PDB file of C-alpha atoms and ligand atoms in Angstrom:
ATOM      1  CA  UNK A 126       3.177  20.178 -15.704  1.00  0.00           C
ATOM      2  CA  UNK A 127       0.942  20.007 -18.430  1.00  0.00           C
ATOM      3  CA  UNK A 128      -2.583  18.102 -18.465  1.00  0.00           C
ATOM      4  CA  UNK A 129      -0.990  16.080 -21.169  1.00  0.00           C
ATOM      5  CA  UNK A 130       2.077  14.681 -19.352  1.00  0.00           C
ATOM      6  CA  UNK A 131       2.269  11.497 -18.915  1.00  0.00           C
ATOM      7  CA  UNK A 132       2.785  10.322 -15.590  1.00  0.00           C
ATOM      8  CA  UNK A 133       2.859   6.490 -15.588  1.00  0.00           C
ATOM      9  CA  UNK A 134       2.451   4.320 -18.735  1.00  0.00           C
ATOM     10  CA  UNK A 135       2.191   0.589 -19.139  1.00  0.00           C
ATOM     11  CA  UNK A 136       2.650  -0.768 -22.991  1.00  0.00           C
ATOM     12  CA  UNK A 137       2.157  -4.162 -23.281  1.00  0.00           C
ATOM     13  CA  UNK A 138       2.893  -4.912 -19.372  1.00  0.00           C
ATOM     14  CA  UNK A 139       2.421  -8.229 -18.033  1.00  0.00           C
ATOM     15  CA  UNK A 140       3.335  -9.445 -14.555  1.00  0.00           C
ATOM     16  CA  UNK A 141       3.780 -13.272 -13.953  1.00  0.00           C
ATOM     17  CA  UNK A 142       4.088 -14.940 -10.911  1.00  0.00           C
ATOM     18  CA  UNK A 143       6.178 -17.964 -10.408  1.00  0.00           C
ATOM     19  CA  UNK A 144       7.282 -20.326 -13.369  1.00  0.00           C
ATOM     20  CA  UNK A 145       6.468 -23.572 -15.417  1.00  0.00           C
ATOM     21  CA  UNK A 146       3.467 -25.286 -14.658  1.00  0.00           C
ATOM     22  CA  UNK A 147       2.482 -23.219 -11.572  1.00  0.00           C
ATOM     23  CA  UNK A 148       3.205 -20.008 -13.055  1.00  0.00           C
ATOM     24  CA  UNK A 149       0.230 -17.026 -12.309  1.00  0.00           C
ATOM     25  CA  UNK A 150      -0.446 -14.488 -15.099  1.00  0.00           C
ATOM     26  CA  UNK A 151      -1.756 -11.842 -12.749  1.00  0.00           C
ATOM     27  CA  UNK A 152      -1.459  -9.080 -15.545  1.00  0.00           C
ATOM     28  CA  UNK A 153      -1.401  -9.732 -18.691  1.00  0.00           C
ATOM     29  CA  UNK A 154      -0.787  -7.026 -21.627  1.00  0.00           C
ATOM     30  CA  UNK A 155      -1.867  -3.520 -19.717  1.00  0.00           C
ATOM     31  CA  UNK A 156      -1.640  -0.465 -22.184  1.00  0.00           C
ATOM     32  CA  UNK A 157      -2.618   2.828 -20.327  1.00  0.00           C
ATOM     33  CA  UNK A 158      -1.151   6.017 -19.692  1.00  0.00           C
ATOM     34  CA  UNK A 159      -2.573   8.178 -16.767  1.00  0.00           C
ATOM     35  CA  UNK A 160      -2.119  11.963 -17.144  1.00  0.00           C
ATOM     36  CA  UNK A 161      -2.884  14.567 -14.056  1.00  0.00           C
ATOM     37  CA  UNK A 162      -6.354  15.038 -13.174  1.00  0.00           C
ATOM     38  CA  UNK A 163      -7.517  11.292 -14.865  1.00  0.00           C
ATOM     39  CA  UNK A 164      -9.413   9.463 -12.359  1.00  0.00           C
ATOM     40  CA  UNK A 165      -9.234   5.766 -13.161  1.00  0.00           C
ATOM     41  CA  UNK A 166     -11.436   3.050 -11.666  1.00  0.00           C
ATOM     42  CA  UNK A 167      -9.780  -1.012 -12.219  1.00  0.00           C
ATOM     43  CA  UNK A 168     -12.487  -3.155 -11.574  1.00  0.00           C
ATOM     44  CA  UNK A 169     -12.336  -6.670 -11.190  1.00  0.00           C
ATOM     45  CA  UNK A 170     -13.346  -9.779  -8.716  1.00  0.00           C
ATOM     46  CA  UNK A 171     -10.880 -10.999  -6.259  1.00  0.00           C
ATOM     47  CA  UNK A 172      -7.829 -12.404  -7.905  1.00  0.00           C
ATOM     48  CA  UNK A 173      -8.029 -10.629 -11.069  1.00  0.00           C
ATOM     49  CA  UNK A 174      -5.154  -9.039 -10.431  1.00  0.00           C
ATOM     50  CA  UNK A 175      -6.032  -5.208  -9.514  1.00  0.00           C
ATOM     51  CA  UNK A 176      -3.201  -5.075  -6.541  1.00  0.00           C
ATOM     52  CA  UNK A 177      -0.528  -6.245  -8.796  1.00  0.00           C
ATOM     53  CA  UNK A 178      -1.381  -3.663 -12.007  1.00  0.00           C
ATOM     54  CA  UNK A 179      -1.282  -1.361  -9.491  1.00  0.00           C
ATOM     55  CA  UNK A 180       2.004  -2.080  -8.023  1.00  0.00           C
ATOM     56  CA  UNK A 181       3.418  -2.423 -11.582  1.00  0.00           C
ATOM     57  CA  UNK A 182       2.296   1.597 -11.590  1.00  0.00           C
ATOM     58  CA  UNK A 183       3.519   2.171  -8.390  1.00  0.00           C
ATOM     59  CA  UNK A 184       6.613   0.335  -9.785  1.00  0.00           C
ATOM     60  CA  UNK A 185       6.458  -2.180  -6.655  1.00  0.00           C
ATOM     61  CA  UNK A 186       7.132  -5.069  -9.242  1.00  0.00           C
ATOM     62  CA  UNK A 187       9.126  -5.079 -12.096  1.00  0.00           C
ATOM     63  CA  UNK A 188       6.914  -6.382 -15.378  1.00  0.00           C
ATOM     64  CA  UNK A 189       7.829  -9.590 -16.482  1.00  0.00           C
ATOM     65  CA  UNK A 190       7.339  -8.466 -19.965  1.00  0.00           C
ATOM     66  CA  UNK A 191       6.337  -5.149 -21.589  1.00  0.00           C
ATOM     67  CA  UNK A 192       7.049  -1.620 -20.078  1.00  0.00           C
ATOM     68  CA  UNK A 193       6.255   0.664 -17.301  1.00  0.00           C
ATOM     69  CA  UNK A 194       7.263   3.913 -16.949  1.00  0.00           C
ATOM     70  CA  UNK A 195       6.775   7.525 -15.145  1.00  0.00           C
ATOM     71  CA  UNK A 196       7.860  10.354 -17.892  1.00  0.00           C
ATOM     72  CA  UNK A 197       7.128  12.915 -15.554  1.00  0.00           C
ATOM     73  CA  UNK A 198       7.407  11.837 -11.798  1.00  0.00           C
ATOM     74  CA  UNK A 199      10.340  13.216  -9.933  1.00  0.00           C
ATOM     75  CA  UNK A 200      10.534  10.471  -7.464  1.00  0.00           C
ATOM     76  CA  UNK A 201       8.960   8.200  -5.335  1.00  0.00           C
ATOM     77  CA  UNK A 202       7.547  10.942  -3.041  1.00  0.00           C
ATOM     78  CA  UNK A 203       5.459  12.231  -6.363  1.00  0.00           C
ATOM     79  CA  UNK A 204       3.396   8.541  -6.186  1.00  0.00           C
ATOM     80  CA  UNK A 205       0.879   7.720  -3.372  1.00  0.00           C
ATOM     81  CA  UNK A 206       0.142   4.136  -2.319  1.00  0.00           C
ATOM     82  CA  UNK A 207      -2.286   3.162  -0.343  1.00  0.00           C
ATOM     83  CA  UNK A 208      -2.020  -0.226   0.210  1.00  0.00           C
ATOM     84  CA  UNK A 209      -4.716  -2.517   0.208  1.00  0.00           C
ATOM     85  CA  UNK A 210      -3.397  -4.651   3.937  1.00  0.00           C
ATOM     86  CA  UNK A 211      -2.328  -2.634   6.528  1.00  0.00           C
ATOM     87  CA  UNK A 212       0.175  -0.408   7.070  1.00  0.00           C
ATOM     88  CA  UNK A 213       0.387   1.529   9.607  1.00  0.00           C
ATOM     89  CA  UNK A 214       3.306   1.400  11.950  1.00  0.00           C
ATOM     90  CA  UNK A 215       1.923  -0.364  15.046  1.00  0.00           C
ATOM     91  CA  UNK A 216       4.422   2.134  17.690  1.00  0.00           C
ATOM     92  CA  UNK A 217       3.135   5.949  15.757  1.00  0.00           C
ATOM     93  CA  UNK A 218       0.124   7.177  16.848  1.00  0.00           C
ATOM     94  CA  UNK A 219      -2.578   7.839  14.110  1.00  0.00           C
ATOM     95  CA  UNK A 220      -1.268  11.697  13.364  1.00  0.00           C
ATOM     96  CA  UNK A 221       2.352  10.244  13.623  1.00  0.00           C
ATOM     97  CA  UNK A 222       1.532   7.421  10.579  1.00  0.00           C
ATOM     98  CA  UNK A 223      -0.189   9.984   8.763  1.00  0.00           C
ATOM     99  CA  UNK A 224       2.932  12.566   8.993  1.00  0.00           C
ATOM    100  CA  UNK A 225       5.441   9.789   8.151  1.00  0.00           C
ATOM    101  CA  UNK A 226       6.036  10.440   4.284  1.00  0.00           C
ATOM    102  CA  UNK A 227       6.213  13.825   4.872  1.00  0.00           C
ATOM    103  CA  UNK A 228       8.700  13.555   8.073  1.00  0.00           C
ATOM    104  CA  UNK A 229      10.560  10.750   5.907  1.00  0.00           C
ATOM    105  CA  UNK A 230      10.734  13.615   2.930  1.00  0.00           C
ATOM    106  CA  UNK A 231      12.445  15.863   5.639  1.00  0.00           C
ATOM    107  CA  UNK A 232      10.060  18.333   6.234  1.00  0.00           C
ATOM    108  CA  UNK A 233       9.864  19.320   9.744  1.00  0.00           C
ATOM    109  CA  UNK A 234       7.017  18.736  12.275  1.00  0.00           C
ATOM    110  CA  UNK A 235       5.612  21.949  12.101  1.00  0.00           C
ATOM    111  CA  UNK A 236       5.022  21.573   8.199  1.00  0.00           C
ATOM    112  CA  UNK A 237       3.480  18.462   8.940  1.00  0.00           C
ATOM    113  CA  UNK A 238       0.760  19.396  11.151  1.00  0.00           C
ATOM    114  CA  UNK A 239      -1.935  21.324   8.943  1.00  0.00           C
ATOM    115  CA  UNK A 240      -1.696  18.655   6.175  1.00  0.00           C
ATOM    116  CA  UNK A 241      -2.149  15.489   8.366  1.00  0.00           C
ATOM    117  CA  UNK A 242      -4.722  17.636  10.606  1.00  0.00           C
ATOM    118  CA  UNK A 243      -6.744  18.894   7.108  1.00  0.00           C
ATOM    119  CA  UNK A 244      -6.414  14.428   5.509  1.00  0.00           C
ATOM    120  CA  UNK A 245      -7.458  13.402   9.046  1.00  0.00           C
ATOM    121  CA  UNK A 246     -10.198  15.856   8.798  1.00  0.00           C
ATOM    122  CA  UNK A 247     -11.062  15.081   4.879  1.00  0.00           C
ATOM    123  CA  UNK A 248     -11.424  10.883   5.621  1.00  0.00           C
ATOM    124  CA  UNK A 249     -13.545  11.784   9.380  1.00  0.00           C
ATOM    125  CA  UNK A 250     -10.723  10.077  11.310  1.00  0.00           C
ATOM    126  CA  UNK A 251      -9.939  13.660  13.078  1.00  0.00           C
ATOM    127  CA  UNK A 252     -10.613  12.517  16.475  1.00  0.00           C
ATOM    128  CA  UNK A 253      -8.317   9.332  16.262  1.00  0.00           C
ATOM    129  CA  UNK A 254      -5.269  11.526  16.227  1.00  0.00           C
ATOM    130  CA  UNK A 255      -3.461  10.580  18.992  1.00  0.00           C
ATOM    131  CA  UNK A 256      -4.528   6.617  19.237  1.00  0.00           C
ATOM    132  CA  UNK A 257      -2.546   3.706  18.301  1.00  0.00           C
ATOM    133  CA  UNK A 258      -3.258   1.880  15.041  1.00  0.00           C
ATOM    134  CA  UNK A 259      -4.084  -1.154  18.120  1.00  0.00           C
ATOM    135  CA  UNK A 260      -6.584   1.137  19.678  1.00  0.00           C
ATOM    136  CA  UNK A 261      -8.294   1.419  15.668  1.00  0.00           C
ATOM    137  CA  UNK A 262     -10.248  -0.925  13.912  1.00  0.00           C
ATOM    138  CA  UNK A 263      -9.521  -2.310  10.489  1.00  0.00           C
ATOM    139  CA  UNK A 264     -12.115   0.305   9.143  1.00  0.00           C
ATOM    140  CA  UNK A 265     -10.679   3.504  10.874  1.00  0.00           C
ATOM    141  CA  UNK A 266      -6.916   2.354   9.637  1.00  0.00           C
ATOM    142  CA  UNK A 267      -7.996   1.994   6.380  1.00  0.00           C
ATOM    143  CA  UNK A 268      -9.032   5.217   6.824  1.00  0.00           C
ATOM    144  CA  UNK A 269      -5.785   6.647   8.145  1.00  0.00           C
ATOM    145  CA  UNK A 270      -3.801   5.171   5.312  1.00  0.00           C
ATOM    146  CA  UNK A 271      -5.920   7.107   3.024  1.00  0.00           C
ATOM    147  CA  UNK A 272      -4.838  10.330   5.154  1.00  0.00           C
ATOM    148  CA  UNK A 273      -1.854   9.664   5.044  1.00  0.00           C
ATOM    149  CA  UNK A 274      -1.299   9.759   1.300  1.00  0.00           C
ATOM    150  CA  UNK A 275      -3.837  12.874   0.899  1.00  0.00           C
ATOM    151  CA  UNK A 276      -0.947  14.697   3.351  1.00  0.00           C
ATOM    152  CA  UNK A 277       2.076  13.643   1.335  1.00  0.00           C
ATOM    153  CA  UNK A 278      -0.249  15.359  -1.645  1.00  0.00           C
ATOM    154  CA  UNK A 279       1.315  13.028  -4.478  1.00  0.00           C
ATOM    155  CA  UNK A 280       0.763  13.540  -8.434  1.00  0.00           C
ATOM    156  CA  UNK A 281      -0.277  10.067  -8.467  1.00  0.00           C
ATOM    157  CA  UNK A 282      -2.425   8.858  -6.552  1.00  0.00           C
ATOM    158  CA  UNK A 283      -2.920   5.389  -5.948  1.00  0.00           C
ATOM    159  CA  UNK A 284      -5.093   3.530  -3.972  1.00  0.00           C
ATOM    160  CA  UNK A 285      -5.623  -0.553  -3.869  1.00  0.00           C
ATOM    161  CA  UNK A 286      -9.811  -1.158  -2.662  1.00  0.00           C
ATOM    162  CA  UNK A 287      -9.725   1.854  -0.050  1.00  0.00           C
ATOM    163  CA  UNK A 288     -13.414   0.965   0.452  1.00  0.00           C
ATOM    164  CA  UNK A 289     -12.880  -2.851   1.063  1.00  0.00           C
ATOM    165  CA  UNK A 290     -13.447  -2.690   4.665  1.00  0.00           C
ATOM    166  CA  UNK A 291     -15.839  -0.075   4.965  1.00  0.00           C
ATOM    167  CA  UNK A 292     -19.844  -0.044   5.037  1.00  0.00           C
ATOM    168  CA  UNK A 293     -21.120   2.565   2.355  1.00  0.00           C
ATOM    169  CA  UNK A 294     -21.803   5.768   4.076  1.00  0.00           C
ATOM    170  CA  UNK A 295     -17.584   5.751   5.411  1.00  0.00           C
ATOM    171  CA  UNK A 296     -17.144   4.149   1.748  1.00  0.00           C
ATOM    172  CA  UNK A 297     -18.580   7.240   0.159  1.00  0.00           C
ATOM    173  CA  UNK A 298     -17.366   9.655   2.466  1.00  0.00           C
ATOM    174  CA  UNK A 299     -13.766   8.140   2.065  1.00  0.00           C
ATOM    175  CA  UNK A 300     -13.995   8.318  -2.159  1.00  0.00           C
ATOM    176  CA  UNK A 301     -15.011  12.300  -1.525  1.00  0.00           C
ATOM    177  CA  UNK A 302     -12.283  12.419  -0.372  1.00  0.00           C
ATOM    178  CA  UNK A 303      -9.521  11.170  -2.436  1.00  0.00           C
ATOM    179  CA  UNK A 304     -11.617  12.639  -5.410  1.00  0.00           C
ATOM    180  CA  UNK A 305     -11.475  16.004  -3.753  1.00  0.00           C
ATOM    181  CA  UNK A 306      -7.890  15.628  -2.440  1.00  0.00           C
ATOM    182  CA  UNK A 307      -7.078  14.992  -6.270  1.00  0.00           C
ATOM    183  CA  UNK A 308      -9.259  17.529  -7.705  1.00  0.00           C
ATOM    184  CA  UNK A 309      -7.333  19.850  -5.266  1.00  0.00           C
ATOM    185  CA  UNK A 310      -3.990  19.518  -6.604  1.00  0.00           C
ATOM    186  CA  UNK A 311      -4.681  18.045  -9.965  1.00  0.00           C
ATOM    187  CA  UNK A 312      -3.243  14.641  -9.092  1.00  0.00           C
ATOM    188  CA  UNK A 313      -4.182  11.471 -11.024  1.00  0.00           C
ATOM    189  CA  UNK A 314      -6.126   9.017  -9.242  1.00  0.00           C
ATOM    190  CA  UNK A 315      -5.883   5.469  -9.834  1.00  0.00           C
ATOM    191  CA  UNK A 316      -8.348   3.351  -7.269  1.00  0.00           C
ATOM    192  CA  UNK A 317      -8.545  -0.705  -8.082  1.00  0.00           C
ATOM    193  CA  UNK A 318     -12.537  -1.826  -6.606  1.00  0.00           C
ATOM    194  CA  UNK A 319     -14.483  -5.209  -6.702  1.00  0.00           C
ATOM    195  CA  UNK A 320     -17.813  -2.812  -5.793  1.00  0.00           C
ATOM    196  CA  UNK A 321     -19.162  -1.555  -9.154  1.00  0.00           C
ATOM    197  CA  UNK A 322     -20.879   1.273  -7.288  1.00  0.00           C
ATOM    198  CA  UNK A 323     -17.069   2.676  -6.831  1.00  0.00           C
ATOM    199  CA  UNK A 324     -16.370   3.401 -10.580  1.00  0.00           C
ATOM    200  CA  UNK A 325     -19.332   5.850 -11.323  1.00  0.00           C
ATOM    201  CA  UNK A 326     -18.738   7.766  -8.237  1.00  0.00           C
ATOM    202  CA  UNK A 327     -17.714  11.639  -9.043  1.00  0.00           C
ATOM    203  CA  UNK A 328     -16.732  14.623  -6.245  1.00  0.00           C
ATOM    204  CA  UNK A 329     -18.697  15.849  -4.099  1.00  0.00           C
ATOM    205  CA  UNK A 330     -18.885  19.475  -5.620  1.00  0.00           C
ATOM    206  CA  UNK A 331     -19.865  19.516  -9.255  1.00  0.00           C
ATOM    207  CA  UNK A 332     -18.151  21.871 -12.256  1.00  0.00           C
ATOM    208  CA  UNK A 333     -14.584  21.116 -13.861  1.00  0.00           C
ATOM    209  CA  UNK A 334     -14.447  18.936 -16.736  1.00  0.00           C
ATOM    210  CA  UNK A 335     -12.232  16.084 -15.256  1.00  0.00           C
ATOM    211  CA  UNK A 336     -15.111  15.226 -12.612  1.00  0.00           C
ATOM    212  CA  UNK A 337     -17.331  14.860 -15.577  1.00  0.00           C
ATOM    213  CA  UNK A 338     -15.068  12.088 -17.579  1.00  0.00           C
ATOM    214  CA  UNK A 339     -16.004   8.720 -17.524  1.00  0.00           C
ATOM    215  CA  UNK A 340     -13.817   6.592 -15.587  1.00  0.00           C
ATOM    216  CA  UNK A 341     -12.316   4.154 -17.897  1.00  0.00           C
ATOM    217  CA  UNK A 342     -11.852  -0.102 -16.969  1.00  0.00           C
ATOM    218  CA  UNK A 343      -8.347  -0.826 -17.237  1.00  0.00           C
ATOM    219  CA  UNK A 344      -7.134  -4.438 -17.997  1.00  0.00           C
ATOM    220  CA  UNK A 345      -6.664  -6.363 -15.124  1.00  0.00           C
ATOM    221  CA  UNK A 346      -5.459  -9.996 -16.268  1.00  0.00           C
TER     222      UNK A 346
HETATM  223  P1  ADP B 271      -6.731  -8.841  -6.904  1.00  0.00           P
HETATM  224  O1  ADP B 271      -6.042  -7.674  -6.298  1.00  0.00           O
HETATM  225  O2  ADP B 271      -7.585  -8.510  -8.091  1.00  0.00           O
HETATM  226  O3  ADP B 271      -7.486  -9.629  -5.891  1.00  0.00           O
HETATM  227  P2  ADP B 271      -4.026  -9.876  -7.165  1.00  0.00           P
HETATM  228  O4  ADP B 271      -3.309  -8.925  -8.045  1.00  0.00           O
HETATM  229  O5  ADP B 271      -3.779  -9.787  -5.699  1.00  0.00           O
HETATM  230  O6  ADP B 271      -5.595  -9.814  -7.491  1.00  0.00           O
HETATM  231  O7  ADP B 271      -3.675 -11.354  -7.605  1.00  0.00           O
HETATM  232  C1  ADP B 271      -3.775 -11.780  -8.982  1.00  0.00           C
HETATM  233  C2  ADP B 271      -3.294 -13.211  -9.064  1.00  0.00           C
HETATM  234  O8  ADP B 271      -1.892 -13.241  -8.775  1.00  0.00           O
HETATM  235  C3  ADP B 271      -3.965 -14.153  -8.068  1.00  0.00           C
HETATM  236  O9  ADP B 271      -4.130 -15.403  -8.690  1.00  0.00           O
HETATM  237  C4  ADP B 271      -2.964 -14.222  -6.938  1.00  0.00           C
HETATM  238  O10 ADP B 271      -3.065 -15.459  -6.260  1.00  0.00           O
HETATM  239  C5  ADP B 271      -1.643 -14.101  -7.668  1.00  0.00           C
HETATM  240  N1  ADP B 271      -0.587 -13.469  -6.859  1.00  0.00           N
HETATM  241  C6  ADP B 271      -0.622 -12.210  -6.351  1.00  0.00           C
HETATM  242  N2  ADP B 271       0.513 -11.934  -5.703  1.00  0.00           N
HETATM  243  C7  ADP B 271       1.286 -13.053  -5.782  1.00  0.00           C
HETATM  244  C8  ADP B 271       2.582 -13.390  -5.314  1.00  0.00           C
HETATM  245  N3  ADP B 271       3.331 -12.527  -4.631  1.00  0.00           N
HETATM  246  N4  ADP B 271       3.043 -14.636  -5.593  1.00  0.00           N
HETATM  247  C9  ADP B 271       2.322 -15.505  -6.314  1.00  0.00           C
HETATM  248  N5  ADP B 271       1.085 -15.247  -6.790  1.00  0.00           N
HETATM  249  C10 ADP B 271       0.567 -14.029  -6.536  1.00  0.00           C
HETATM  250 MG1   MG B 272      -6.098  -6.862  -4.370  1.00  0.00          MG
END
């Protein structure tokens, strides 16, 4: 894949909820196109509609009007989501939630365990391997569900406020690692904030050119 293939674009996207009087434009005429290695920041307050321009790329929801579409993803398994609620499944310990895509790909267990042992290590949630997501708190499964799309090692990477419930230092140390997770294998990286100390933030190591691009706002409503 080339740096100039297109992964996901949106032209002239809009996503309404509900109609008539009561209807909600939560999107409302996105243009972008994200290409591997892009690192995009959408920021916005609460309700501005960040969550749903990123399910419209993670093709959650269908636009009401407008176009979005992935040129060159293979399937689902090429996009990462990690959702802004949880979602981890409350019966699979924290190594077993973080394996899941990959076991649900088909890979067996033992190709599973050095990715979700190296995204458990990457996010600091190593030690909470074998704990229930009830034995967690919000912060720590936050945490997890970032693992657990830095082991399925997607093209696209997307993630809705994966800071939201954290204080800064596990903020930071959770954005070092989805920037170097993508800077690793060249995935995109999409990540929708209301903290505007999120969009400036750059890997931890310093030298290829995509670490030095600007992160771009994206229209959110
Ligand atoms: P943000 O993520 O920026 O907080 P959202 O994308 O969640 O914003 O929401 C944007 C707007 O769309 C809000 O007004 C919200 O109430 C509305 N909205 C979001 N999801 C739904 C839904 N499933 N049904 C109706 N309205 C929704
Ligand atoms: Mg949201």
């Amino acid at each position: 894949m080339s740096g100039t293939d297109v992964l996901v674009a949106c032209q002239d996207a809009a996503l309404t909820f509900g109609r008539g009087p009561t209807a909600v434009v939560a999107v409302h005429g996105a243009n972008l196109s994200i290409t591997p290695g892009d690192r995009l920041a959408i920021v916005g307050p609460s309700g501005s509609g960040k969550s749903s321009l990123l399910h419209l790329l993670a093709g959650l929801e269908c636009p009401t009007s407008g176009t979005v579409t992935w040129p060159h993803l293979d399937g689902p398994g090429d996009i990462g989501l990690v959702f802004q609620a949880d979602s981890l499944v409350p019966s699979l310990d924290v190594a077993e939630n973080t394996a899941l895509p990959l076991v649900l790909a088909g890979h067996p267990e033992t190709q599973t365990r050095h990715p979700v042992t190296e995204a458990l290590g990457l996010v600091g949630a190593a030690a909470l391997a074998e704990r229930l997501p009830e034995e967690i708190s919000g912060g720590q499964a936050q945490r997890v569900a970032v693992a657990r799309v830095l082991a399925q090692q997607p093209c696209l990477i997307l993630a809705d406020e994966p800071t939201g419930r954290l204080d800064h230092a596990t903020g930071a140390r959770v954005l070092d690692a989805l920037l170097t997770a993508a800077d690793r294998t060249g995935a995109a990286l999409v990540v929708t904030t209301h903290d505007p100390a999120v969009a400036p933030r750059r890997p931890p190591r310093r030298g290829r050119r995509a670490r030095r691009r600007a992160a771009p706002r994206a229209p959110t409503s």
